[in-house]
mmCIF file of C-alpha atoms and ligand atoms in Angstrom:
data_model
loop_
_atom_site.group_PDB
_atom_site.id
_atom_site.type_symbol
_atom_site.label_atom_id
_atom_site.label_comp_id
_atom_site.label_asym_id
_atom_site.label_seq_id
_atom_site.Cartn_x
_atom_site.Cartn_y
_atom_site.Cartn_z
ATOM 1 C CA MET C 1 -35.749 -23.123 -9.300
ATOM 2 C CA ALA C 2 -34.203 -19.689 -9.644
ATOM 3 C CA LYS C 3 -33.636 -19.668 -5.902
ATOM 4 C CA ILE C 4 -31.880 -23.037 -5.891
ATOM 5 C CA HIS C 5 -29.712 -21.924 -8.756
ATOM 6 C CA HIS C 6 -28.818 -18.762 -6.904
ATOM 7 C CA LEU C 7 -27.924 -20.673 -3.735
ATOM 8 C CA PHE C 8 -25.851 -23.115 -5.716
ATOM 9 C CA LEU C 9 -23.920 -20.241 -7.311
ATOM 10 C CA LEU C 10 -23.402 -18.612 -3.946
ATOM 11 C CA LYS C 11 -22.083 -21.839 -2.414
ATOM 12 C CA THR C 12 -19.840 -22.493 -5.387
ATOM 13 C CA SER C 13 -18.378 -19.008 -5.329
ATOM 14 C CA LEU C 14 -17.831 -19.233 -1.576
ATOM 15 C CA ALA C 15 -16.035 -22.529 -2.072
ATOM 16 C CA ILE C 16 -13.884 -21.045 -4.820
ATOM 17 C CA ALA C 17 -13.115 -17.976 -2.715
ATOM 18 C CA PHE C 18 -12.139 -20.258 0.159
ATOM 19 C CA LEU C 19 -9.910 -22.363 -2.084
ATOM 20 C CA LEU C 20 -8.253 -19.294 -3.606
ATOM 21 C CA LYS C 21 -7.634 -17.814 -0.186
ATOM 22 C CA GLY C 22 -6.125 -21.074 1.025
ATOM 23 C CA PHE C 23 -4.129 -21.331 -2.153
ATOM 24 C CA CYS C 24 -2.755 -17.781 -1.897
ATOM 25 C CA ASP C 25 -1.924 -18.198 1.782
ATOM 26 C CA GLY C 26 -2.099 -14.438 2.184
ATOM 27 C CA LYS C 27 1.176 -13.666 0.391
ATOM 28 C CA VAL C 28 1.006 -10.208 -1.127
ATOM 29 C CA MET C 29 2.996 -8.018 -3.490
ATOM 30 C CA MET C 30 2.661 -4.254 -3.153
ATOM 31 C CA GLU C 31 3.977 -2.498 -6.261
ATOM 32 C CA TYR C 32 3.935 1.290 -6.505
ATOM 33 C CA ILE C 33 3.451 2.505 -10.052
ATOM 34 C CA GLY C 34 2.861 5.655 -12.048
ATOM 35 C CA ALA C 35 4.370 8.408 -9.918
ATOM 36 C CA THR C 36 7.300 9.474 -12.122
ATOM 37 C CA GLY C 37 5.369 10.406 -15.239
ATOM 38 C CA ALA C 38 7.083 7.706 -17.335
ATOM 39 C CA PRO C 39 4.512 5.911 -19.544
ATOM 40 C CA VAL C 40 4.514 2.688 -17.497
ATOM 41 C CA ARG C 41 2.094 -0.169 -18.178
ATOM 42 C CA PHE C 42 0.570 -2.833 -15.975
ATOM 43 C CA ASP C 43 0.941 -5.611 -18.521
ATOM 44 C CA ASN C 44 4.749 -5.423 -18.570
ATOM 45 C CA VAL C 45 4.942 -6.318 -14.879
ATOM 46 C CA PRO C 46 5.356 -10.055 -14.109
ATOM 47 C CA ILE C 47 2.420 -11.312 -12.012
ATOM 48 C CA GLU C 48 2.424 -14.800 -10.460
ATOM 49 C CA ASP C 49 -0.930 -16.597 -10.112
ATOM 50 C CA GLY C 50 -0.418 -17.610 -6.493
ATOM 51 C CA ILE C 51 0.266 -14.069 -5.247
ATOM 52 C CA ASP C 52 -2.285 -11.486 -4.160
ATOM 53 C CA PHE C 53 -0.814 -8.753 -6.386
ATOM 54 C CA HIS C 54 -1.541 -5.107 -5.515
ATOM 55 C CA PHE C 55 -0.655 -2.223 -7.804
ATOM 56 C CA ILE C 56 -0.538 1.048 -5.866
ATOM 57 C CA LEU C 57 -1.121 4.095 -8.059
ATOM 58 C CA GLY C 58 0.941 7.170 -7.176
ATOM 59 C CA PHE C 59 -0.819 9.398 -6.258
ATOM 60 C CA ALA C 60 -4.313 10.671 -5.433
ATOM 61 C CA ILE C 61 -3.818 14.153 -3.981
ATOM 62 C CA ASP C 62 -5.972 16.600 -2.022
ATOM 63 C CA ALA C 63 -4.750 19.537 -4.110
ATOM 64 C CA ASP C 64 -5.358 21.397 -7.365
ATOM 65 C CA PRO C 65 -2.636 21.207 -10.045
ATOM 66 C CA SER C 66 -0.837 24.159 -8.420
ATOM 67 C CA GLY C 67 -0.649 22.290 -5.116
ATOM 68 C CA ASN C 68 -3.375 24.197 -3.216
ATOM 69 C CA PRO C 69 -5.260 21.993 -0.717
ATOM 70 C CA GLN C 70 -8.900 21.273 -1.604
ATOM 71 C CA ASN C 71 -10.504 20.483 1.766
ATOM 72 C CA GLY C 72 -10.263 16.723 1.239
ATOM 73 C CA THR C 73 -11.211 16.525 -2.440
ATOM 74 C CA PHE C 74 -8.694 14.102 -3.978
ATOM 75 C CA SER C 75 -7.739 14.098 -7.673
ATOM 76 C CA PRO C 76 -5.735 11.509 -9.623
ATOM 77 C CA TYR C 77 -2.160 12.508 -10.525
ATOM 78 C CA TRP C 78 -0.746 9.148 -11.638
ATOM 79 C CA VAL C 79 0.453 8.829 -15.224
ATOM 80 C CA SER C 80 -2.413 8.750 -17.732
ATOM 81 C CA SER C 81 -1.222 5.471 -19.301
ATOM 82 C CA LEU C 82 -2.702 3.796 -16.183
ATOM 83 C CA SER C 83 -6.240 4.401 -17.436
ATOM 84 C CA PRO C 84 -9.541 2.879 -16.287
ATOM 85 C CA ASP C 85 -9.510 0.651 -19.404
ATOM 86 C CA SER C 86 -6.015 -0.619 -18.657
ATOM 87 C CA ILE C 87 -7.117 -1.476 -15.108
ATOM 88 C CA VAL C 88 -10.092 -3.448 -16.416
ATOM 89 C CA ALA C 89 -7.741 -5.247 -18.810
ATOM 90 C CA ILE C 90 -5.104 -6.234 -16.233
ATOM 91 C CA LYS C 91 -7.762 -7.435 -13.797
ATOM 92 C CA GLY C 92 -9.404 -9.403 -16.604
ATOM 93 C CA SER C 93 -6.190 -11.219 -17.465
ATOM 94 C CA HIS C 94 -5.106 -11.633 -13.802
ATOM 95 C CA PRO C 95 -7.995 -12.163 -11.344
ATOM 96 C CA ASN C 96 -5.455 -12.026 -8.477
ATOM 97 C CA VAL C 97 -4.692 -8.339 -9.199
ATOM 98 C CA LYS C 98 -6.012 -5.543 -7.011
ATOM 99 C CA VAL C 99 -5.454 -1.870 -7.740
ATOM 100 C CA MET C 100 -5.159 0.769 -5.040
ATOM 101 C CA ALA C 101 -4.556 4.514 -4.988
ATOM 102 C CA SER C 102 -2.038 6.013 -2.606
ATOM 103 C CA LEU C 103 -2.974 9.260 -0.871
ATOM 104 C CA SER C 104 -0.632 12.246 -1.106
ATOM 105 C CA GLY C 105 3.015 11.215 -1.613
ATOM 106 C CA TRP C 106 5.896 13.637 -1.173
ATOM 107 C CA SER C 107 5.206 16.385 -3.701
ATOM 108 C CA LEU C 108 3.195 17.659 -6.643
ATOM 109 C CA GLY C 109 5.455 19.460 -9.116
ATOM 110 C CA ASN C 110 7.523 21.764 -6.913
ATOM 111 C CA THR C 111 5.063 21.816 -4.034
ATOM 112 C CA VAL C 112 5.910 19.638 -1.043
ATOM 113 C CA LEU C 113 2.628 18.171 0.230
ATOM 114 C CA LYS C 114 1.892 18.407 3.932
ATOM 115 C CA TRP C 115 -0.709 16.978 6.190
ATOM 116 C CA TYR C 116 -2.644 20.033 7.325
ATOM 117 C CA ASN C 117 -5.080 19.791 10.199
ATOM 118 C CA PRO C 118 -8.389 20.586 8.452
ATOM 119 C CA ALA C 119 -10.312 23.523 9.873
ATOM 120 C CA ASN C 120 -13.467 21.446 9.514
ATOM 121 C CA GLU C 121 -12.706 17.752 10.041
ATOM 122 C CA GLN C 122 -16.209 16.515 9.146
ATOM 123 C CA LEU C 123 -16.096 18.449 5.869
ATOM 124 C CA TRP C 124 -12.652 17.003 5.087
ATOM 125 C CA ILE C 125 -13.801 13.435 5.796
ATOM 126 C CA SER C 126 -16.968 13.842 3.781
ATOM 127 C CA ASN C 127 -15.146 15.403 0.778
ATOM 128 C CA ALA C 128 -12.459 12.713 0.961
ATOM 129 C CA PHE C 129 -15.050 9.932 1.104
ATOM 130 C CA ASP C 130 -17.005 11.305 -1.884
ATOM 131 C CA SER C 131 -13.954 12.012 -4.057
ATOM 132 C CA ILE C 132 -12.325 8.648 -3.305
ATOM 133 C CA LYS C 133 -15.600 6.814 -3.937
ATOM 134 C CA SER C 134 -15.758 8.500 -7.320
ATOM 135 C CA LEU C 135 -12.125 7.528 -8.090
ATOM 136 C CA VAL C 136 -12.865 3.937 -7.017
ATOM 137 C CA GLU C 137 -15.847 3.791 -9.398
ATOM 138 C CA THR C 138 -14.059 5.431 -12.332
ATOM 139 C CA TYR C 139 -10.829 3.443 -12.009
ATOM 140 C CA HIS C 140 -12.225 0.172 -10.589
ATOM 141 C CA LEU C 141 -10.027 0.439 -7.499
ATOM 142 C CA ASP C 142 -9.981 -2.021 -4.581
ATOM 143 C CA GLY C 143 -8.210 -0.047 -1.931
ATOM 144 C CA ILE C 144 -6.380 2.941 -0.529
ATOM 145 C CA ASP C 145 -2.815 3.378 0.680
ATOM 146 C CA VAL C 146 -1.976 6.296 2.978
ATOM 147 C CA ASP C 147 1.322 8.015 2.177
ATOM 148 C CA TYR C 148 1.345 11.420 3.837
ATOM 149 C CA GLU C 149 5.044 12.146 4.281
ATOM 150 C CA VAL C 150 5.305 15.610 5.811
ATOM 151 C CA PHE C 151 3.818 16.707 9.126
ATOM 152 C CA ARG C 152 4.217 19.847 11.146
ATOM 153 C CA LYS C 153 6.927 18.358 13.305
ATOM 154 C CA THR C 154 5.790 19.608 16.686
ATOM 155 C CA ASN C 155 2.088 19.154 16.210
ATOM 156 C CA TYR C 156 1.197 16.011 14.292
ATOM 157 C CA SER C 157 -0.245 14.594 17.490
ATOM 158 C CA SER C 158 -3.180 16.946 17.685
ATOM 159 C CA GLY C 159 -4.949 13.708 16.723
ATOM 160 C CA SER C 160 -6.257 15.242 13.538
ATOM 161 C CA PHE C 161 -4.332 12.926 11.172
ATOM 162 C CA SER C 162 -5.287 9.809 13.085
ATOM 163 C CA TYR C 163 -8.923 10.890 13.394
ATOM 164 C CA CYS C 164 -9.508 12.073 9.810
ATOM 165 C CA ILE C 165 -7.655 9.214 8.108
ATOM 166 C CA GLY C 166 -8.958 6.578 10.524
ATOM 167 C CA GLU C 167 -12.569 7.668 10.128
ATOM 168 C CA LEU C 168 -12.127 7.884 6.348
ATOM 169 C CA LEU C 169 -10.735 4.340 6.079
ATOM 170 C CA SER C 170 -13.443 3.022 8.432
ATOM 171 C CA LEU C 171 -16.196 4.584 6.326
ATOM 172 C CA LEU C 172 -14.687 3.435 3.014
ATOM 173 C CA LYS C 173 -14.560 -0.101 4.398
ATOM 174 C CA ASN C 174 -17.878 -0.290 6.169
ATOM 175 C CA GLN C 175 -19.681 1.191 3.132
ATOM 176 C CA SER C 176 -17.883 -1.477 1.013
ATOM 177 C CA VAL C 177 -16.231 1.146 -1.181
ATOM 178 C CA ILE C 178 -12.831 -0.522 -0.628
ATOM 179 C CA SER C 179 -11.721 -3.947 0.577
ATOM 180 C CA VAL C 180 -8.088 -3.194 1.392
ATOM 181 C CA ALA C 181 -6.297 -0.372 3.220
ATOM 182 C CA THR C 182 -2.568 0.091 3.823
ATOM 183 C CA ILE C 183 -0.274 2.731 5.335
ATOM 184 C CA ALA C 184 3.234 3.763 4.279
ATOM 185 C CA PRO C 185 5.252 5.294 7.122
ATOM 186 C CA PHE C 186 8.969 6.087 6.798
ATOM 187 C CA TYR C 187 11.607 6.644 9.480
ATOM 188 C CA ASN C 188 10.646 10.256 10.035
ATOM 189 C CA THR C 189 6.839 9.771 10.088
ATOM 190 C CA VAL C 190 6.511 6.650 12.203
ATOM 191 C CA ALA C 191 4.972 8.501 15.179
ATOM 192 C CA PRO C 192 1.758 9.792 13.531
ATOM 193 C CA TYR C 193 1.294 6.416 11.830
ATOM 194 C CA ILE C 194 1.675 4.564 15.130
ATOM 195 C CA GLU C 195 -1.061 6.802 16.541
ATOM 196 C CA LEU C 196 -3.281 6.012 13.533
ATOM 197 C CA PHE C 197 -2.520 2.286 13.814
ATOM 198 C CA ARG C 198 -3.228 2.156 17.553
ATOM 199 C CA ASN C 199 -6.623 3.813 17.044
ATOM 200 C CA TYR C 200 -7.691 2.256 13.745
ATOM 201 C CA GLY C 201 -5.488 -0.833 13.245
ATOM 202 C CA ASP C 202 -8.469 -3.089 12.659
ATOM 203 C CA VAL C 203 -9.217 -1.388 9.310
ATOM 204 C CA ILE C 204 -5.551 -1.393 8.200
ATOM 205 C CA ASP C 205 -4.506 -4.562 6.382
ATOM 206 C CA TYR C 206 -0.792 -4.000 5.764
ATOM 207 C CA VAL C 207 2.003 -1.634 6.749
ATOM 208 C CA ASN C 208 4.158 -0.686 3.735
ATOM 209 C CA HIS C 209 6.911 0.693 5.943
ATOM 210 C CA GLN C 210 9.545 2.322 3.711
ATOM 211 C CA PHE C 211 12.438 0.259 5.098
ATOM 212 C CA TYR C 212 14.821 1.767 2.534
ATOM 213 C CA THR C 213 14.537 5.146 4.294
ATOM 214 C CA ASP C 214 15.998 3.516 7.435
ATOM 215 C CA LYS C 215 19.139 3.015 5.319
ATOM 216 C CA VAL C 216 20.014 -0.410 6.715
ATOM 217 C CA ARG C 217 22.295 -2.113 4.231
ATOM 218 C CA THR C 218 22.982 -5.581 5.645
ATOM 219 C CA PRO C 219 20.623 -8.527 6.264
ATOM 220 C CA GLN C 220 21.386 -8.489 10.013
ATOM 221 C CA ARG C 221 20.570 -4.776 10.354
ATOM 222 C CA PHE C 222 17.486 -5.236 8.181
ATOM 223 C CA LEU C 223 16.336 -7.982 10.573
ATOM 224 C CA ASN C 224 16.849 -5.684 13.587
ATOM 225 C CA ASP C 225 14.902 -2.949 11.819
ATOM 226 C CA PHE C 226 12.098 -5.394 10.939
ATOM 227 C CA ARG C 227 11.951 -6.439 14.582
ATOM 228 C CA LEU C 228 11.523 -2.783 15.614
ATOM 229 C CA ARG C 229 8.781 -2.032 13.061
ATOM 230 C CA ALA C 230 7.023 -5.330 13.880
ATOM 231 C CA GLN C 231 6.896 -4.239 17.507
ATOM 232 C CA GLN C 232 5.627 -0.729 16.656
ATOM 233 C CA PHE C 233 2.878 -2.022 14.359
ATOM 234 C CA ASP C 234 1.835 -5.677 13.958
ATOM 235 C CA LYS C 235 4.363 -8.305 12.918
ATOM 236 C CA ALA C 236 1.834 -10.026 10.640
ATOM 237 C CA LYS C 237 1.034 -6.782 8.805
ATOM 238 C CA VAL C 238 4.500 -5.261 8.324
ATOM 239 C CA LEU C 239 5.944 -5.991 4.870
ATOM 240 C CA PRO C 240 9.672 -5.798 4.072
ATOM 241 C CA ALA C 241 10.300 -3.187 1.370
ATOM 242 C CA TYR C 242 12.822 -2.605 -1.403
ATOM 243 C CA GLU C 243 13.681 0.530 -3.354
ATOM 244 C CA VAL C 244 14.889 -0.234 -6.882
ATOM 245 C CA ASN C 245 18.163 1.656 -7.543
ATOM 246 C CA GLY C 246 17.644 3.304 -4.213
ATOM 247 C CA ARG C 247 18.479 3.657 -0.567
ATOM 248 C CA GLY C 248 18.994 0.924 1.979
ATOM 249 C CA ILE C 249 19.801 -2.694 1.269
ATOM 250 C CA GLN C 250 20.481 -3.344 -2.426
ATOM 251 C CA GLY C 251 20.711 -6.325 -4.738
ATOM 252 C CA ASP C 252 20.342 -9.941 -3.667
ATOM 253 C CA ARG C 253 21.194 -9.038 -0.082
ATOM 254 C CA PHE C 254 17.514 -8.069 0.169
ATOM 255 C CA PHE C 255 16.579 -11.731 -0.339
ATOM 256 C CA ASP C 256 19.182 -12.807 2.219
ATOM 257 C CA ALA C 257 17.426 -10.417 4.602
ATOM 258 C CA LEU C 258 14.025 -11.985 3.870
ATOM 259 C CA LYS C 259 15.481 -15.429 4.586
ATOM 260 C CA LEU C 260 17.036 -14.197 7.823
ATOM 261 C CA ILE C 261 13.716 -12.675 8.924
ATOM 262 C CA GLU C 262 12.018 -16.047 8.416
ATOM 263 C CA GLU C 263 14.819 -17.920 10.148
ATOM 264 C CA ASN C 264 14.206 -15.705 13.164
ATOM 265 C CA GLY C 265 10.624 -16.768 13.614
ATOM 266 C CA PHE C 266 8.778 -14.109 11.620
ATOM 267 C CA GLU C 267 6.592 -14.735 8.603
ATOM 268 C CA VAL C 268 7.289 -12.720 5.488
ATOM 269 C CA ASN C 269 3.694 -12.180 4.403
ATOM 270 C CA GLY C 270 4.546 -10.024 1.435
ATOM 271 C CA VAL C 271 6.975 -7.585 -0.136
ATOM 272 C CA MET C 272 6.593 -3.926 -1.078
ATOM 273 C CA ILE C 273 8.570 -2.508 -4.010
ATOM 274 C CA TRP C 274 9.114 1.123 -4.981
ATOM 275 C CA SER C 275 8.651 1.107 -7.916
ATOM 276 C CA ALA C 276 7.555 -0.359 -11.232
ATOM 277 C CA ASP C 277 8.695 2.861 -12.911
ATOM 278 C CA ALA C 278 12.317 2.047 -11.999
ATOM 279 C CA SER C 279 12.029 -1.708 -12.612
ATOM 280 C CA VAL C 280 11.368 -1.257 -16.343
ATOM 281 C CA ASN C 281 15.151 -0.992 -16.768
ATOM 282 C CA ASN C 282 16.004 -4.306 -15.082
ATOM 283 C CA GLN C 283 13.154 -6.405 -16.561
ATOM 284 C CA TYR C 284 11.469 -6.443 -13.122
ATOM 285 C CA TYR C 285 14.191 -8.546 -11.518
ATOM 286 C CA TYR C 286 13.092 -7.758 -7.946
ATOM 287 C CA GLU C 287 9.395 -8.337 -8.654
ATOM 288 C CA ARG C 288 10.187 -11.777 -10.154
ATOM 289 C CA LYS C 289 12.518 -12.788 -7.368
ATOM 290 C CA SER C 290 10.261 -11.489 -4.580
ATOM 291 C CA GLN C 291 7.301 -13.467 -5.881
ATOM 292 C CA ALA C 292 9.461 -16.591 -6.260
ATOM 293 C CA PHE C 293 10.594 -16.142 -2.651
ATOM 294 C CA LEU C 294 7.026 -15.697 -1.390
ATOM 295 C CA LEU C 295 5.721 -18.721 -3.327
ATOM 296 C CA ASN C 296 8.616 -20.844 -2.150
ATOM 297 C CA SER C 297 8.079 -19.984 1.499
ATOM 298 C CA THR C 298 4.326 -20.620 1.054
ATOM 299 C CA SER C 299 4.818 -24.182 -0.107
ATOM 300 C CA SER C 300 7.431 -24.986 2.534
ATOM 301 C CA ILE C 301 5.044 -24.338 5.464
HETATM 302 C C1 NAG G 401 -12.216 25.049 2.186
HETATM 303 O O1 NAG G 401 -13.222 25.284 3.149
HETATM 304 C C2 NAG G 401 -13.207 26.581 3.704
HETATM 305 C C3 NAG G 401 -14.320 26.649 4.731
HETATM 306 O O2 NAG G 401 -14.213 25.611 5.667
HETATM 307 C C4 NAG G 401 -13.390 27.621 2.620
HETATM 308 O O3 NAG G 401 -13.259 28.904 3.161
HETATM 309 C C5 NAG G 401 -12.356 27.429 1.519
HETATM 310 O O4 NAG G 401 -12.626 28.291 0.438
HETATM 311 C C6 NAG G 401 -12.376 25.988 1.022
HETATM 312 N N1 NAG G 401 -11.313 25.798 0.060
HETATM 313 C C7 NAG G 401 -11.520 25.243 -1.133
HETATM 314 C C8 NAG G 401 -10.319 25.143 -2.017
HETATM 315 O O5 NAG G 401 -12.617 24.808 -1.483
HETATM 316 C C1 NAG G 402 -1.893 21.672 17.528
HETATM 317 O O1 NAG G 402 -3.041 21.478 16.680
HETATM 318 C C2 NAG G 402 -4.267 21.695 17.352
HETATM 319 C C3 NAG G 402 -5.416 21.329 16.386
HETATM 320 O O2 NAG G 402 -5.204 21.819 15.099
HETATM 321 C C4 NAG G 402 -4.320 23.143 17.854
HETATM 322 O O3 NAG G 402 -5.549 23.365 18.529
HETATM 323 C C5 NAG G 402 -3.162 23.398 18.792
HETATM 324 O O4 NAG G 402 -3.155 24.743 19.200
HETATM 325 C C6 NAG G 402 -1.822 23.065 18.117
HETATM 326 N N1 NAG G 402 -0.716 23.130 19.079
HETATM 327 C C7 NAG G 402 0.437 23.746 18.800
HETATM 328 C C8 NAG G 402 1.482 23.661 19.862
HETATM 329 O O5 NAG G 402 0.642 24.330 17.742
HETATM 330 C C1 NAG G 403 -18.795 3.155 9.674
HETATM 331 O O1 NAG G 403 -17.685 3.921 10.105
HETATM 332 C C2 NAG G 403 -18.019 5.217 10.576
HETATM 333 C C3 NAG G 403 -16.718 5.937 10.856
HETATM 334 O O2 NAG G 403 -15.986 5.302 11.882
HETATM 335 C C4 NAG G 403 -18.915 5.102 11.797
HETATM 336 O O3 NAG G 403 -19.283 6.390 12.239
HETATM 337 C C5 NAG G 403 -20.159 4.299 11.431
HETATM 338 O O4 NAG G 403 -20.929 4.071 12.591
HETATM 339 C C6 NAG G 403 -19.765 2.955 10.816
HETATM 340 N N1 NAG G 403 -20.978 2.294 10.329
HETATM 341 C C7 NAG G 403 -21.176 0.990 10.462
HETATM 342 C C8 NAG G 403 -22.428 0.460 9.885
HETATM 343 O O5 NAG G 403 -20.371 0.231 11.001
HETATM 344 C C1 NAG G 404 13.271 -22.309 -1.666
HETATM 345 O O1 NAG G 404 13.363 -22.877 -0.362
HETATM 346 C C2 NAG G 404 14.440 -23.790 -0.208
HETATM 347 C C3 NAG G 404 14.328 -24.398 1.180
HETATM 348 O O2 NAG G 404 14.105 -23.407 2.154
HETATM 349 C C4 NAG G 404 15.760 -23.066 -0.442
HETATM 350 O O3 NAG G 404 16.838 -23.963 -0.338
HETATM 351 C C5 NAG G 404 15.750 -22.418 -1.838
HETATM 352 O O4 NAG G 404 16.905 -21.651 -2.023
HETATM 353 C C6 NAG G 404 14.536 -21.528 -1.997
HETATM 354 N N1 NAG G 404 14.436 -20.981 -3.339
HETATM 355 C C7 NAG G 404 14.143 -19.680 -3.559
HETATM 356 C C8 NAG G 404 13.926 -19.284 -4.990
HETATM 357 O O5 NAG G 404 13.994 -18.860 -2.654
#
């Protein structure tokens, strides 16, 4: 009896998972949050049911508060209003929400954070795995985003970044610590990320390329840029990105660009926005409109 019940539950949940997946059609939102220190909240952000909505916490950093590297031991530096309890609450009210932590970012206080080639790669990987596993358990996280932004220019390609990060993501996934992994290159860091993607692309779900750093301001130039990044990575995994009050294309021209990308034979599988901290002041206009765009293009297929 107990066994039949168990099987029935399993089948039902598989069926529901299948339906939800079909229903969502893989459209994702990637929303960075918590990096500026402003007391942002999850529950102010508009979240549509049909979207696979990812909050990306900024940032988990391999450094002590003074910026000294810790051999791969990551600590949380996102704003404290994004607490474990608030993550449980937002996931409870929106089952389509996932929460990720982004690794590194640009700086901690006045210290610019750099990828350093660890003296002992196995120690770095093992410390990173343990510290991230502990963050995942404490904060109920689903995934990791990789946002190292500064490399020693002449020597990123020692293979150390690709190896350490690739092995880390592989382990986190095959030990079922995380279910989603993304990377966030920008114009100046594309090369090390291409190396990582070539070697470990099967464990990387999406590419949050920071299109705004390419400073393309028109839909046509955004399309050309998308074409380039799609070729460097994987066209199904690259997500167009928008910086609120920022660089690159601004205003509704971003949505014209999304339309143009689709008209040219690509699928827009999601949108990345930097960031919720800035969107507080415009009532999350770009989050609302991006999700409406994604839902609209879902139903039209
Ligand atoms: C990092 O590891 C090296 C040995 O590989 C050690 O000398 C150093 O003290 C460690 N640093 C920290 C911050 O733990
Ligand atoms: C690049 O990094 C590797 C590994 O850390 C090192 O062995 C090599 O000497 C470096 N090359 C240069 C040109 O600095
Ligand atoms: C998990 O990934 C690590 C790192 O790539 C690898 O060494 C290990 O064999 C993998 N384990 C399984 C069960 O796939
Ligand atoms: C939805 O799609 C239709 C047909 O492609 C288009 O005319 C309309 O403007 C779209 N609406 C939004 C909100 O993108």
